Amino acid sequence: MDIIVLKPTATEEELRHITKKLESRGLNANISKGTERTIIGVIGDTSKITEEEEDAIRAMSGVEEVMRILKPYKLASREFKSEDTVIDIAGRKIGEKKIPVIAGPCAVEGRTILMRIAEEVKAAGASFIRGGAYKPRTSPYSFQGLGEEGLRYLAEAREKTGLPVVTEIMDPRDLDVIVKYADVIQIGARNMQNFRLLLEVGTVDKPVLLKRGLSATIKEWLMSAEYIMSKGNQNVILCERGIRTFETATRNTLDLSAVPVLKQLTHLPVVVDPSHGVGKWDLVAPMAKAAVAAGADGLLIEVHSNPEEAMSDGEQSLKPDVFKRLMGELKPIAAAVGREI
Ligand code: PEP
Ligand code: MN
C-alpha cells in the first residue's frame, strides 16, 4: 500500500487518525491536498503492511481507496499526483505555459563580469541568473569557484536585475550558506546519486534543480528526486543535460526523448540544458529549439560576455548577442506547441 485516497468528505480528524495509524507502523504520511481530493503518500518500507492491515485501512472512515504503486518512486509519480507541478520562485513559475530560461556563466568568476552578464541575459529575456560558486571540476587543479564570495556576487546580481539565482551545491556542509543566497539549489550531474546530499536538500524549503547523472537511467533519476521529496521538499525540477554514450562528436548525447518520457512518468517540471548536452556553442541553438518543441518546461543556457576568456565551459557558452537572437527564434517554436517564451 503506497497511496491512500481520501473521500471528499473526509475530516481533519479522520486524516489525523490515519496518519497516527501509519506512524504506529513506523511509516510517515506525505499529505497532498489537491483541489478535489486529499491523497496520502505512505513513506517508508510499505512492504511491512500486511494485506489484512491494508484492508483495515481501506475500511477506515474517510478512506475512499488504497492503492499500490508498482513503480519504485511514489511522490514523484504521476499516479500520486496527476496535475503538473508548478514551482513558483519569487513570482517566476516553472511548469506553466511560459517557458523560463535560466542563463549565465558556468562559474561566477568575478563581480564585474557577473554583473555584466546578468544585465545582458536579463535584457535578452532570461528569467533566472545562474553561475557556480562551487564547481565540480574534473581536475583538482582547475578553477574550483569563488565559494561564498561568488554567492555574494550572485545575490548582488539578483538585486540589480531582479533575476532569481540558481547555483550548485556540492557538499552538505555548504547548505546553510547556499540557502542564504540561492533561490534554486542545483544538484549537478556528478552528484545525482549523492544520497546524503539529496536528503539534506530535501529538508530545506528552496526548490531543487536536479540534473540527470552522466550515465543515469530515467528511473534512477526519478529515484533521486524521490530521495529529496521523501524528506519533505516537493519542489524538484528535473534537468536533462545529456548522457554519456559512445558518440564523441558532442560532449554528451542530449536525450530529448527524456522530456516526453518524463511527462508520462512524473508531474515534476522538466528543464533542458543543451549547453552541457552538446558542449559546443554553435550546436546549442538547434538543440534549445528542439527541446522547446519536445515539451521542455524551461531551458538552462550558459552565456558569457567573453567565452574565449571563460574559466570553465567557454566552448559551449553563447555570447550575449547570440543568446538574444536565440531567444527571439524560440518564440514561434514555443507558440507552435502552445507555449510562450
Ligand atoms: C553546470 O551547470 O555548470 C554543471 C557543472 O553542469 P553538470 O552538472 O550538468 O555537468
Ligand atoms: Mn558548466
Short mmCIF file of C-alpha atoms and ligand atoms in Angstrom, two decimals:
data_model
loop_
_atom_site.label_atom_id
_atom_site.label_comp_id
_atom_site.label_asym_id
_atom_site.label_seq_id
_atom_site.Cartn_x
_atom_site.Cartn_y
_atom_site.Cartn_z
CA MET A 1 0.00 0.00 0.00
CA ASP A 2 1.54 3.27 -1.11
CA ILE A 3 -1.27 5.73 -1.61
CA ILE A 4 -4.43 6.38 0.39
CA VAL A 5 -7.06 8.43 -1.40
CA LEU A 6 -9.47 10.17 0.96
CA LYS A 7 -13.15 10.81 0.34
CA PRO A 8 -14.01 14.42 -0.49
CA THR A 9 -15.96 14.44 2.79
CA ALA A 10 -13.04 13.23 4.94
CA THR A 11 -12.47 15.32 8.05
CA GLU A 12 -9.23 16.54 9.62
CA GLU A 13 -9.91 14.16 12.50
CA GLU A 14 -10.10 11.19 10.12
CA LEU A 15 -6.90 12.32 8.42
CA ARG A 16 -5.13 12.55 11.79
CA HIS A 17 -6.37 9.10 12.71
CA ILE A 18 -4.95 7.57 9.53
CA THR A 19 -1.64 9.42 9.98
CA LYS A 20 -1.34 8.10 13.54
CA LYS A 21 -2.06 4.56 12.38
CA LEU A 22 0.75 4.80 9.80
CA GLU A 23 3.15 6.26 12.35
CA SER A 24 2.42 3.39 14.72
CA ARG A 25 3.70 1.08 11.97
CA GLY A 26 6.90 3.11 11.53
CA LEU A 27 5.66 4.85 8.38
CA ASN A 28 5.14 8.51 7.56
CA ALA A 29 2.37 10.30 5.71
CA ASN A 30 3.01 12.79 2.93
CA ILE A 31 -0.22 14.70 2.57
CA SER A 32 -1.12 16.26 -0.75
CA LYS A 33 -4.27 18.38 -0.71
CA GLY A 34 -5.48 18.68 -4.30
CA THR A 35 -8.43 20.72 -5.49
CA GLU A 36 -10.75 17.70 -5.40
CA ARG A 37 -9.13 15.16 -3.13
CA THR A 38 -6.59 14.70 -0.38
CA ILE A 39 -4.07 11.99 -1.10
CA ILE A 40 -1.71 10.45 1.43
CA GLY A 41 1.60 9.13 0.14
CA VAL A 42 2.85 6.45 2.52
CA ILE A 43 6.57 6.92 3.10
CA GLY A 44 8.81 4.16 4.35
CA ASP A 45 9.00 0.41 3.90
CA THR A 46 5.39 -0.29 2.96
CA SER A 47 6.09 -3.98 2.47
CA LYS A 48 5.70 -4.26 6.26
CA ILE A 49 1.95 -3.71 5.87
CA THR A 50 0.08 -6.98 5.57
CA GLU A 51 -2.95 -7.46 3.34
CA GLU A 52 -5.19 -7.62 6.40
CA GLU A 53 -3.85 -4.31 7.67
CA GLU A 54 -4.34 -2.82 4.25
CA ASP A 55 -7.97 -3.97 4.25
CA ALA A 56 -8.43 -2.46 7.71
CA ILE A 57 -7.18 0.90 6.45
CA ARG A 58 -9.42 0.62 3.41
CA ALA A 59 -12.35 0.21 5.79
CA MET A 60 -11.48 3.28 7.89
CA SER A 61 -13.91 6.19 7.70
CA GLY A 62 -12.82 8.89 5.31
CA VAL A 63 -10.89 6.46 3.11
CA GLU A 64 -12.01 6.05 -0.47
CA GLU A 65 -9.25 3.89 -1.92
CA VAL A 66 -5.94 2.32 -1.00
CA MET A 67 -3.51 1.65 -3.82
CA ARG A 68 -0.13 0.18 -4.51
CA ILE A 69 2.21 1.91 -6.89
CA LEU A 70 4.19 -0.53 -8.95
CA LYS A 71 6.91 2.00 -9.67
CA PRO A 72 9.69 2.33 -7.11
CA TYR A 73 9.18 6.09 -6.88
CA LYS A 74 5.93 7.32 -5.40
CA LEU A 75 5.85 11.02 -4.59
CA ALA A 76 7.45 11.81 -7.95
CA SER A 77 4.99 9.65 -9.89
CA ARG A 78 2.00 10.71 -11.97
CA GLU A 79 -0.09 8.16 -10.13
CA PHE A 80 0.46 10.07 -6.92
CA LYS A 81 -0.26 13.46 -8.44
CA SER A 82 -1.87 13.75 -11.83
CA GLU A 83 -1.67 17.55 -12.24
CA ASP A 84 1.63 19.07 -13.36
CA THR A 85 3.63 20.59 -10.54
CA VAL A 86 4.16 24.32 -10.95
CA ILE A 87 7.00 25.80 -8.94
CA ASP A 88 6.83 29.48 -8.07
CA ILE A 89 10.18 31.15 -7.46
CA ALA A 90 9.70 34.78 -6.49
CA GLY A 91 6.84 35.02 -8.99
CA ARG A 92 8.66 33.19 -11.80
CA LYS A 93 6.87 29.95 -12.48
CA ILE A 94 8.33 26.73 -13.83
CA GLY A 95 5.82 24.20 -15.18
CA GLU A 96 3.31 26.58 -16.73
CA LYS A 97 2.68 27.81 -20.27
CA LYS A 98 5.56 30.28 -20.16
CA ILE A 99 8.97 28.65 -20.58
CA PRO A 100 11.52 30.38 -18.34
CA VAL A 101 15.17 30.49 -19.35
CA ILE A 102 17.95 30.14 -16.79
CA ALA A 103 21.06 31.81 -18.18
CA GLY A 104 24.51 32.87 -17.07
CA PRO A 105 28.11 31.77 -16.90
CA CYS A 106 29.27 28.30 -15.95
CA ALA A 107 31.14 29.75 -12.96
CA VAL A 108 30.99 33.04 -11.09
CA GLU A 109 34.42 34.41 -11.99
CA GLY A 110 34.30 37.89 -10.51
CA ARG A 111 31.99 40.73 -9.57
CA THR A 112 32.27 42.96 -12.65
CA ILE A 113 31.94 40.18 -15.21
CA LEU A 114 28.96 38.62 -13.41
CA MET A 115 27.09 41.94 -13.18
CA ARG A 116 27.69 42.47 -16.88
CA ILE A 117 26.46 39.01 -17.88
CA ALA A 118 23.44 39.34 -15.56
CA GLU A 119 22.41 42.61 -17.24
CA GLU A 120 22.92 41.07 -20.68
CA VAL A 121 20.86 37.93 -20.07
CA LYS A 122 18.15 40.00 -18.42
CA ALA A 123 17.99 42.29 -21.46
CA ALA A 124 17.69 39.23 -23.71
CA GLY A 125 14.69 37.94 -21.71
CA ALA A 126 16.14 35.38 -19.28
CA SER A 127 14.11 34.69 -16.12
CA PHE A 128 16.92 33.43 -13.85
CA ILE A 129 20.62 34.10 -13.44
CA ARG A 130 22.85 31.06 -12.95
CA GLY A 131 26.51 30.61 -12.04
CA GLY A 132 28.51 28.14 -9.98
CA ALA A 133 30.31 29.30 -6.84
CA TYR A 134 31.32 25.72 -6.00
CA LYS A 135 32.40 23.98 -9.18
CA PRO A 136 32.64 20.21 -9.72
CA ARG A 137 35.80 20.18 -11.87
CA THR A 138 37.31 17.04 -13.33
CA SER A 139 40.79 18.23 -12.33
CA PRO A 140 41.61 19.34 -8.79
CA TYR A 141 43.98 21.90 -10.36
CA SER A 142 41.25 23.68 -12.36
CA PHE A 143 39.39 26.74 -11.03
CA GLN A 144 37.13 25.49 -8.25
CA GLY A 145 34.87 28.53 -7.86
CA LEU A 146 34.85 31.55 -5.55
CA GLY A 147 32.79 29.97 -2.76
CA GLU A 148 30.82 32.38 -0.57
CA GLU A 149 32.32 35.39 -2.33
CA GLY A 150 30.73 34.09 -5.54
CA LEU A 151 27.38 33.65 -3.79
CA ARG A 152 27.54 37.28 -2.64
CA TYR A 153 28.06 38.43 -6.22
CA LEU A 154 25.08 36.34 -7.33
CA ALA A 155 22.91 37.96 -4.65
CA GLU A 156 24.10 41.37 -5.82
CA ALA A 157 23.27 40.45 -9.42
CA ARG A 158 19.76 39.47 -8.27
CA GLU A 159 19.37 42.82 -6.52
CA LYS A 160 20.43 44.67 -9.63
CA THR A 161 18.38 42.72 -12.17
CA GLY A 162 15.56 41.15 -10.17
CA LEU A 163 16.53 37.73 -11.55
CA PRO A 164 16.35 34.88 -9.01
CA VAL A 165 19.58 32.90 -8.55
CA VAL A 166 20.27 29.25 -9.48
CA THR A 167 23.53 27.87 -8.09
CA GLU A 168 25.08 24.48 -7.40
CA ILE A 169 25.69 22.71 -4.10
CA MET A 170 28.40 20.06 -3.92
CA ASP A 171 28.69 19.39 -0.22
CA PRO A 172 26.06 19.22 2.54
CA ARG A 173 28.40 21.34 4.68
CA ASP A 174 27.70 24.29 2.38
CA LEU A 175 23.92 24.01 2.67
CA ASP A 176 23.41 26.85 5.18
CA VAL A 177 25.47 29.33 3.22
CA ILE A 178 23.88 28.37 -0.12
CA VAL A 179 20.35 28.60 1.31
CA LYS A 180 21.21 32.13 2.47
CA TYR A 181 21.90 33.33 -1.08
CA ALA A 182 20.23 30.99 -3.61
CA ASP A 183 16.65 30.89 -4.87
CA VAL A 184 17.07 27.48 -6.53
CA ILE A 185 19.67 24.91 -5.45
CA GLN A 186 21.25 22.94 -8.28
CA ILE A 187 22.42 19.37 -7.82
CA GLY A 188 24.93 18.69 -10.58
CA ALA A 189 25.13 15.59 -12.75
CA ARG A 190 28.09 14.26 -10.77
CA ASN A 191 26.11 14.36 -7.55
CA MET A 192 22.79 12.99 -8.78
CA GLN A 193 23.32 9.89 -6.67
CA ASN A 194 24.99 11.57 -3.72
CA PHE A 195 22.20 10.35 -1.49
CA ARG A 196 23.27 12.19 1.67
CA LEU A 197 23.30 15.44 -0.29
CA LEU A 198 19.86 14.67 -1.73
CA LEU A 199 18.44 14.03 1.74
CA GLU A 200 19.92 17.30 3.02
CA VAL A 201 18.39 19.45 0.28
CA GLY A 202 15.13 17.60 0.97
CA THR A 203 14.93 19.33 4.35
CA VAL A 204 15.03 22.92 3.10
CA ASP A 205 12.28 24.98 1.52
CA LYS A 206 14.16 26.02 -1.62
CA PRO A 207 13.37 24.40 -4.98
CA VAL A 208 16.00 21.96 -6.23
CA LEU A 209 17.14 21.69 -9.86
CA LEU A 210 18.19 18.05 -10.12
CA LYS A 211 20.42 17.36 -13.10
CA ARG A 212 20.49 13.94 -14.69
CA GLY A 213 23.58 11.87 -13.84
CA LEU A 214 26.19 11.28 -16.53
CA SER A 215 25.02 7.72 -17.03
CA ALA A 216 21.78 7.61 -15.10
CA THR A 217 18.62 5.96 -16.37
CA ILE A 218 15.38 7.88 -16.08
CA LYS A 219 14.31 5.53 -13.32
CA GLU A 220 17.46 6.17 -11.30
CA TRP A 221 16.98 9.90 -11.83
CA LEU A 222 13.41 9.76 -10.53
CA MET A 223 14.59 7.72 -7.54
CA SER A 224 16.96 10.59 -6.75
CA ALA A 225 14.05 13.04 -6.95
CA GLU A 226 12.22 10.70 -4.59
CA TYR A 227 15.08 10.94 -2.08
CA ILE A 228 14.63 14.72 -1.97
CA MET A 229 10.83 14.54 -1.83
CA SER A 230 10.83 11.87 0.87
CA LYS A 231 12.34 14.47 3.22
CA GLY A 232 9.51 16.91 2.60
CA ASN A 233 10.76 19.12 -0.22
CA GLN A 234 8.33 18.59 -3.09
CA ASN A 235 9.77 21.33 -5.30
CA VAL A 236 12.06 19.35 -7.56
CA ILE A 237 12.83 20.44 -11.13
CA LEU A 238 14.40 17.78 -13.36
CA CYS A 239 17.12 18.91 -15.77
CA GLU A 240 18.20 16.82 -18.77
CA ARG A 241 21.81 17.75 -19.60
CA GLY A 242 22.96 14.92 -21.81
CA ILE A 243 24.25 11.43 -21.05
CA ARG A 244 27.41 9.51 -21.87
CA THR A 245 27.20 7.43 -25.00
CA PHE A 246 29.78 6.10 -27.49
CA GLU A 247 29.40 9.29 -29.52
CA THR A 248 32.30 11.75 -29.29
CA ALA A 249 31.20 14.43 -31.76
CA THR A 250 29.29 16.14 -28.96
CA ARG A 251 30.31 16.42 -25.28
CA ASN A 252 27.31 14.31 -24.27
CA THR A 253 24.24 12.97 -26.04
CA LEU A 254 21.27 15.19 -25.24
CA ASP A 255 18.42 12.77 -24.60
CA LEU A 256 15.42 14.80 -25.68
CA SER A 257 13.19 11.75 -25.60
CA ALA A 258 13.56 12.03 -21.81
CA VAL A 259 11.20 15.02 -21.95
CA PRO A 260 8.07 13.22 -23.23
CA VAL A 261 9.01 10.10 -21.23
CA LEU A 262 9.17 12.14 -18.01
CA LYS A 263 5.89 13.87 -18.86
CA GLN A 264 4.24 10.43 -18.73
CA LEU A 265 6.00 9.21 -15.60
CA THR A 266 6.10 12.28 -13.38
CA HIS A 267 4.29 15.52 -12.53
CA LEU A 268 7.58 17.35 -11.93
CA PRO A 269 8.68 20.09 -14.34
CA VAL A 270 11.42 19.26 -16.85
CA VAL A 271 14.14 21.70 -17.89
CA VAL A 272 16.64 21.04 -20.69
CA ASP A 273 20.28 22.17 -20.65
CA PRO A 274 21.51 22.00 -24.24
CA SER A 275 24.83 23.69 -23.30
CA HIS A 276 26.26 20.74 -21.35
CA GLY A 277 24.35 18.40 -23.65
CA VAL A 278 26.33 19.34 -26.76
CA GLY A 279 29.41 21.15 -25.38
CA LYS A 280 29.77 23.42 -28.42
CA TRP A 281 28.23 26.86 -28.64
CA ASP A 282 27.13 26.55 -32.27
CA LEU A 283 25.09 23.42 -31.53
CA VAL A 284 23.25 24.96 -28.58
CA ALA A 285 20.60 26.90 -30.53
CA PRO A 286 19.26 23.98 -32.62
CA MET A 287 19.01 21.76 -29.55
CA ALA A 288 17.38 24.51 -27.48
CA LYS A 289 14.75 24.80 -30.22
CA ALA A 290 14.28 21.04 -30.33
CA ALA A 291 13.90 20.98 -26.53
CA VAL A 292 11.09 23.55 -26.67
CA ALA A 293 9.41 21.56 -29.46
CA ALA A 294 9.72 18.39 -27.34
CA GLY A 295 7.83 19.98 -24.46
CA ALA A 296 10.51 21.28 -22.09
CA ASP A 297 9.20 23.47 -19.25
CA GLY A 298 12.39 25.52 -19.14
CA LEU A 299 15.88 25.91 -20.59
CA LEU A 300 19.28 26.29 -18.97
CA ILE A 301 21.80 28.03 -21.20
CA GLU A 302 25.37 29.07 -20.46
CA VAL A 303 26.13 32.64 -21.54
CA HIS A 304 29.42 34.52 -21.19
CA SER A 305 30.37 38.02 -22.43
CA ASN A 306 33.80 36.75 -23.38
CA PRO A 307 33.74 32.98 -23.87
CA GLU A 308 37.39 32.83 -25.01
CA GLU A 309 38.46 34.03 -21.57
CA ALA A 310 35.95 31.96 -19.56
CA MET A 311 37.40 29.95 -16.68
CA SER A 312 35.16 26.98 -17.49
CA ASP A 313 32.91 25.79 -20.31
CA GLY A 314 33.83 28.67 -22.65
CA GLU A 315 33.45 26.43 -25.75
CA GLN A 316 29.77 25.90 -25.05
CA SER A 317 28.91 29.41 -23.83
CA LEU A 318 26.87 31.73 -26.03
CA LYS A 319 27.87 35.34 -26.48
CA PRO A 320 25.07 37.66 -25.32
CA ASP A 321 24.08 38.73 -28.85
CA VAL A 322 23.82 35.08 -29.97
CA PHE A 323 21.74 34.33 -26.88
CA LYS A 324 19.47 37.26 -27.60
CA ARG A 325 18.93 36.10 -31.18
CA LEU A 326 18.13 32.60 -29.96
CA MET A 327 15.55 33.97 -27.51
CA GLY A 328 13.77 35.60 -30.44
CA GLU A 329 13.96 32.47 -32.59
CA LEU A 330 12.45 30.34 -29.83
CA LYS A 331 9.24 32.37 -29.73
CA PRO A 332 7.49 30.91 -32.81
CA ILE A 333 8.57 27.39 -31.81
CA ALA A 334 7.07 27.84 -28.34
CA ALA A 335 3.88 29.22 -29.90
CA ALA A 336 3.66 26.23 -32.28
CA VAL A 337 3.48 23.87 -29.27
CA GLY A 338 1.07 26.04 -27.30
CA ARG A 339 3.70 27.65 -25.09
CA GLU A 340 5.26 31.06 -24.65
CA ILE A 341 8.81 32.19 -24.09
C1 PEP B 1 26.95 23.29 -14.67
O1 PEP B 1 25.73 23.52 -14.68
O2 PEP B 1 27.81 24.17 -14.87
C2 PEP B 1 27.41 21.89 -14.48
C3 PEP B 1 28.54 21.60 -13.87
O3 PEP B 1 26.54 21.02 -15.00
P1 PEP B 1 26.50 19.40 -14.98
O4 PEP B 1 26.41 19.03 -13.54
O5 PEP B 1 25.29 19.10 -15.77
O6 PEP B 1 27.77 18.92 -15.64
MN MN B 2 29.16 24.44 -16.95
#
